[in-house]
Amino acid sequence: QHPKDFPIELGLNKADGATFREGERLEIFFRSAEDCYLLLFYQDVMGNRYILYPDTEQQRKTKLLANQGFDVTKELKLEISCNPACGAEMVWAFASEKPVDISGTIMNLNGSGLRGYPASFSLTKIIGQQRGIKRSEKKAEARVYLTTVAKK
């Protein structure tokens, strides 16, 4: 971390690296040590990245308050799906003093109803958009991993 950056916490309703069965509910929790803007996306096994937060332009411009737990999925009701496949997946959070950049996203990615980046959109470019924030501005990032498996 850059000395001016701040700590954030990102968690799931199961331990980092846990296995989720198809049909199980996924809950994602976020907390920051400082007021911040949040970009949270879910990366599926195919490399598609679905933006879970912000969902609206108003959310993109809304600062989350420091030290207050935030249930990111409260409104979304996320359920694990193995369409098109199951496997290693990830939730990634970027937090900053400035509103996040969601340029290059596609509406209703793969019919999900969510905005996102297709697998063909470079992860390096996404990270660059967020890390490209001026060095004088505070920012943070965190990742949690999960494995999805088909119903028995």
CSV table of C-alpha atoms in Angstrom, one decimal:
chain,number,residue,atom,x,y,z
A,1,GLN,CA,0.0,0.0,0.0
A,2,HIS,CA,1.0,3.5,-0.7
A,3,PRO,CA,1.5,5.4,2.6
A,4,LYS,CA,-1.5,7.6,1.9
A,5,ASP,CA,-3.8,4.7,1.1
A,6,PHE,CA,-6.4,3.3,3.6
A,7,PRO,CA,-7.5,-0.1,4.7
A,8,ILE,CA,-10.7,-1.8,3.4
A,9,GLU,CA,-12.3,-5.0,4.3
A,10,LEU,CA,-14.1,-7.3,1.8
A,11,GLY,CA,-15.8,-10.5,2.9
A,12,LEU,CA,-18.3,-13.1,1.8
A,13,ASN,CA,-20.9,-15.1,3.8
A,14,LYS,CA,-18.4,-17.9,3.7
A,15,ALA,CA,-14.6,-17.8,4.3
A,16,ASP,CA,-12.3,-16.6,1.6
A,17,GLY,CA,-11.6,-19.4,-0.8
A,18,ALA,CA,-14.8,-21.3,0.2
A,19,THR,CA,-16.9,-23.4,-2.1
A,20,PHE,CA,-20.4,-22.2,-3.1
A,21,ARG,CA,-22.9,-24.6,-4.7
A,22,GLU,CA,-25.1,-23.6,-7.6
A,23,GLY,CA,-28.3,-22.0,-6.2
A,24,GLU,CA,-26.7,-20.8,-2.9
A,25,ARG,CA,-27.0,-17.2,-2.1
A,26,LEU,CA,-23.8,-15.1,-2.3
A,27,GLU,CA,-23.5,-12.2,0.2
A,28,ILE,CA,-20.7,-9.6,-0.1
A,29,PHE,CA,-19.8,-7.2,2.7
A,30,PHE,CA,-17.6,-4.2,2.5
A,31,ARG,CA,-16.1,-1.7,5.1
A,32,SER,CA,-13.6,1.1,4.7
A,33,ALA,CA,-11.5,3.0,7.3
A,34,GLU,CA,-12.3,6.2,5.4
A,35,ASP,CA,-15.2,7.7,3.4
A,36,CYS,CA,-14.9,6.4,-0.1
A,37,TYR,CA,-16.4,5.6,-3.5
A,38,LEU,CA,-16.6,1.9,-4.4
A,39,LEU,CA,-16.3,-0.2,-7.5
A,40,LEU,CA,-17.1,-3.8,-6.8
A,41,PHE,CA,-17.1,-6.5,-9.5
A,42,TYR,CA,-17.5,-10.2,-9.7
A,43,GLN,CA,-15.3,-12.2,-12.1
A,44,ASP,CA,-16.7,-15.4,-13.3
A,45,VAL,CA,-14.8,-18.5,-14.4
A,46,MET,CA,-14.9,-17.3,-18.0
A,47,GLY,CA,-13.2,-14.0,-17.1
A,48,ASN,CA,-16.3,-11.8,-17.5
A,49,ARG,CA,-16.5,-9.1,-14.8
A,50,TYR,CA,-19.9,-8.0,-13.6
A,51,ILE,CA,-20.2,-4.7,-11.8
A,52,LEU,CA,-22.1,-5.2,-8.6
A,53,TYR,CA,-21.6,-1.7,-7.3
A,54,PRO,CA,-22.2,1.0,-8.3
A,55,ASP,CA,-25.4,-0.1,-10.1
A,56,THR,CA,-26.5,3.5,-10.9
A,57,GLU,CA,-24.9,6.8,-11.7
A,58,GLN,CA,-26.2,8.1,-8.3
A,59,GLN,CA,-24.4,5.2,-6.5
A,60,ARG,CA,-21.3,6.1,-8.5
A,61,LYS,CA,-21.4,9.6,-7.1
A,62,THR,CA,-22.3,8.5,-3.5
A,63,LYS,CA,-19.6,8.2,-0.9
A,64,LEU,CA,-19.8,5.3,1.5
A,65,LEU,CA,-19.2,6.3,5.1
A,66,ALA,CA,-16.1,5.1,7.0
A,67,ASN,CA,-16.4,2.3,9.5
A,68,GLN,CA,-19.9,1.3,8.5
A,69,GLY,CA,-20.5,-2.2,7.3
A,70,PHE,CA,-22.1,-2.3,3.9
A,71,ASP,CA,-24.0,-5.3,2.5
A,72,VAL,CA,-23.3,-4.8,-1.2
A,73,THR,CA,-25.7,-7.7,-2.2
A,74,LYS,CA,-28.7,-6.7,0.0
A,75,GLU,CA,-30.5,-5.3,-3.1
A,76,LEU,CA,-29.1,-7.7,-5.6
A,77,LYS,CA,-30.1,-11.1,-4.3
A,78,LEU,CA,-27.1,-12.9,-5.9
A,79,GLU,CA,-27.4,-16.6,-6.5
A,80,ILE,CA,-24.6,-18.8,-7.6
A,81,SER,CA,-25.0,-20.0,-11.2
A,82,CYS,CA,-22.9,-22.4,-13.2
A,83,ASN,CA,-24.0,-21.0,-16.5
A,84,PRO,CA,-21.7,-21.2,-18.6
A,85,ALA,CA,-19.4,-23.0,-16.1
A,86,CYS,CA,-18.3,-23.4,-12.5
A,87,GLY,CA,-14.8,-23.0,-11.0
A,88,ALA,CA,-12.5,-20.4,-9.5
A,89,GLU,CA,-14.1,-17.0,-9.3
A,90,MET,CA,-13.4,-13.7,-7.5
A,91,VAL,CA,-14.9,-10.6,-6.1
A,92,TRP,CA,-12.7,-7.5,-6.4
A,93,ALA,CA,-13.2,-4.1,-4.7
A,94,PHE,CA,-11.6,-0.8,-5.6
A,95,ALA,CA,-12.2,2.2,-3.2
A,96,SER,CA,-11.0,5.8,-3.7
A,97,GLU,CA,-11.5,9.4,-2.7
A,98,LYS,CA,-12.8,10.1,-6.2
A,99,PRO,CA,-15.8,8.5,-8.0
A,100,VAL,CA,-14.8,5.3,-9.8
A,101,ASP,CA,-14.4,5.0,-13.6
A,102,ILE,CA,-16.7,2.6,-15.3
A,103,SER,CA,-16.0,3.5,-18.9
A,104,GLY,CA,-15.8,0.6,-21.3
A,105,THR,CA,-18.6,-1.4,-19.6
A,106,ILE,CA,-21.4,-3.1,-21.4
A,107,MET,CA,-25.0,-2.9,-20.2
A,108,ASN,CA,-26.7,-6.3,-19.5
A,109,LEU,CA,-23.5,-8.3,-19.9
A,110,ASN,CA,-24.3,-11.8,-21.2
A,111,GLY,CA,-28.0,-11.2,-20.4
A,112,SER,CA,-27.2,-10.9,-16.7
A,113,GLY,CA,-29.0,-7.6,-16.2
A,114,LEU,CA,-25.7,-6.2,-14.8
A,115,ARG,CA,-23.3,-3.8,-16.4
A,116,GLY,CA,-19.8,-5.2,-16.8
A,117,TYR,CA,-16.7,-5.9,-18.8
A,118,PRO,CA,-16.5,-8.9,-21.2
A,119,ALA,CA,-13.6,-11.3,-20.8
A,120,SER,CA,-12.1,-9.7,-23.9
A,121,PHE,CA,-11.7,-6.3,-22.1
A,122,SER,CA,-8.2,-6.2,-20.7
A,123,LEU,CA,-8.0,-6.6,-16.9
A,124,THR,CA,-4.9,-4.5,-17.1
A,125,LYS,CA,-7.0,-1.7,-18.6
A,126,ILE,CA,-9.7,-2.0,-15.9
A,127,ILE,CA,-7.0,-1.9,-13.1
A,128,GLY,CA,-5.3,0.9,-14.9
A,129,GLN,CA,-8.5,3.0,-14.9
A,130,GLN,CA,-8.8,2.6,-11.1
A,131,ARG,CA,-5.1,2.7,-10.1
A,132,GLY,CA,-4.5,5.5,-12.6
A,133,ILE,CA,-6.0,7.8,-10.0
A,134,LYS,CA,-3.4,10.5,-9.1
A,135,ARG,CA,-0.9,9.2,-6.6
A,136,SER,CA,-1.8,12.1,-4.2
A,137,GLU,CA,-5.4,10.6,-3.9
A,138,LYS,CA,-6.1,7.8,-1.4
A,139,LYS,CA,-7.2,4.5,-2.8
A,140,ALA,CA,-7.4,0.8,-1.8
A,141,GLU,CA,-8.2,-2.5,-3.3
A,142,ALA,CA,-9.1,-6.0,-2.0
A,143,ARG,CA,-10.0,-9.4,-3.5
A,144,VAL,CA,-11.7,-12.5,-2.2
A,145,TYR,CA,-11.8,-15.8,-3.9
A,146,LEU,CA,-14.5,-18.5,-4.1
A,147,THR,CA,-15.1,-21.7,-6.0
A,148,THR,CA,-18.4,-22.5,-7.6
A,149,VAL,CA,-19.6,-26.1,-8.1
A,150,ALA,CA,-22.7,-27.6,-9.7
A,151,LYS,CA,-25.6,-28.8,-7.5
A,152,LYS,CA,-25.3,-32.5,-6.6
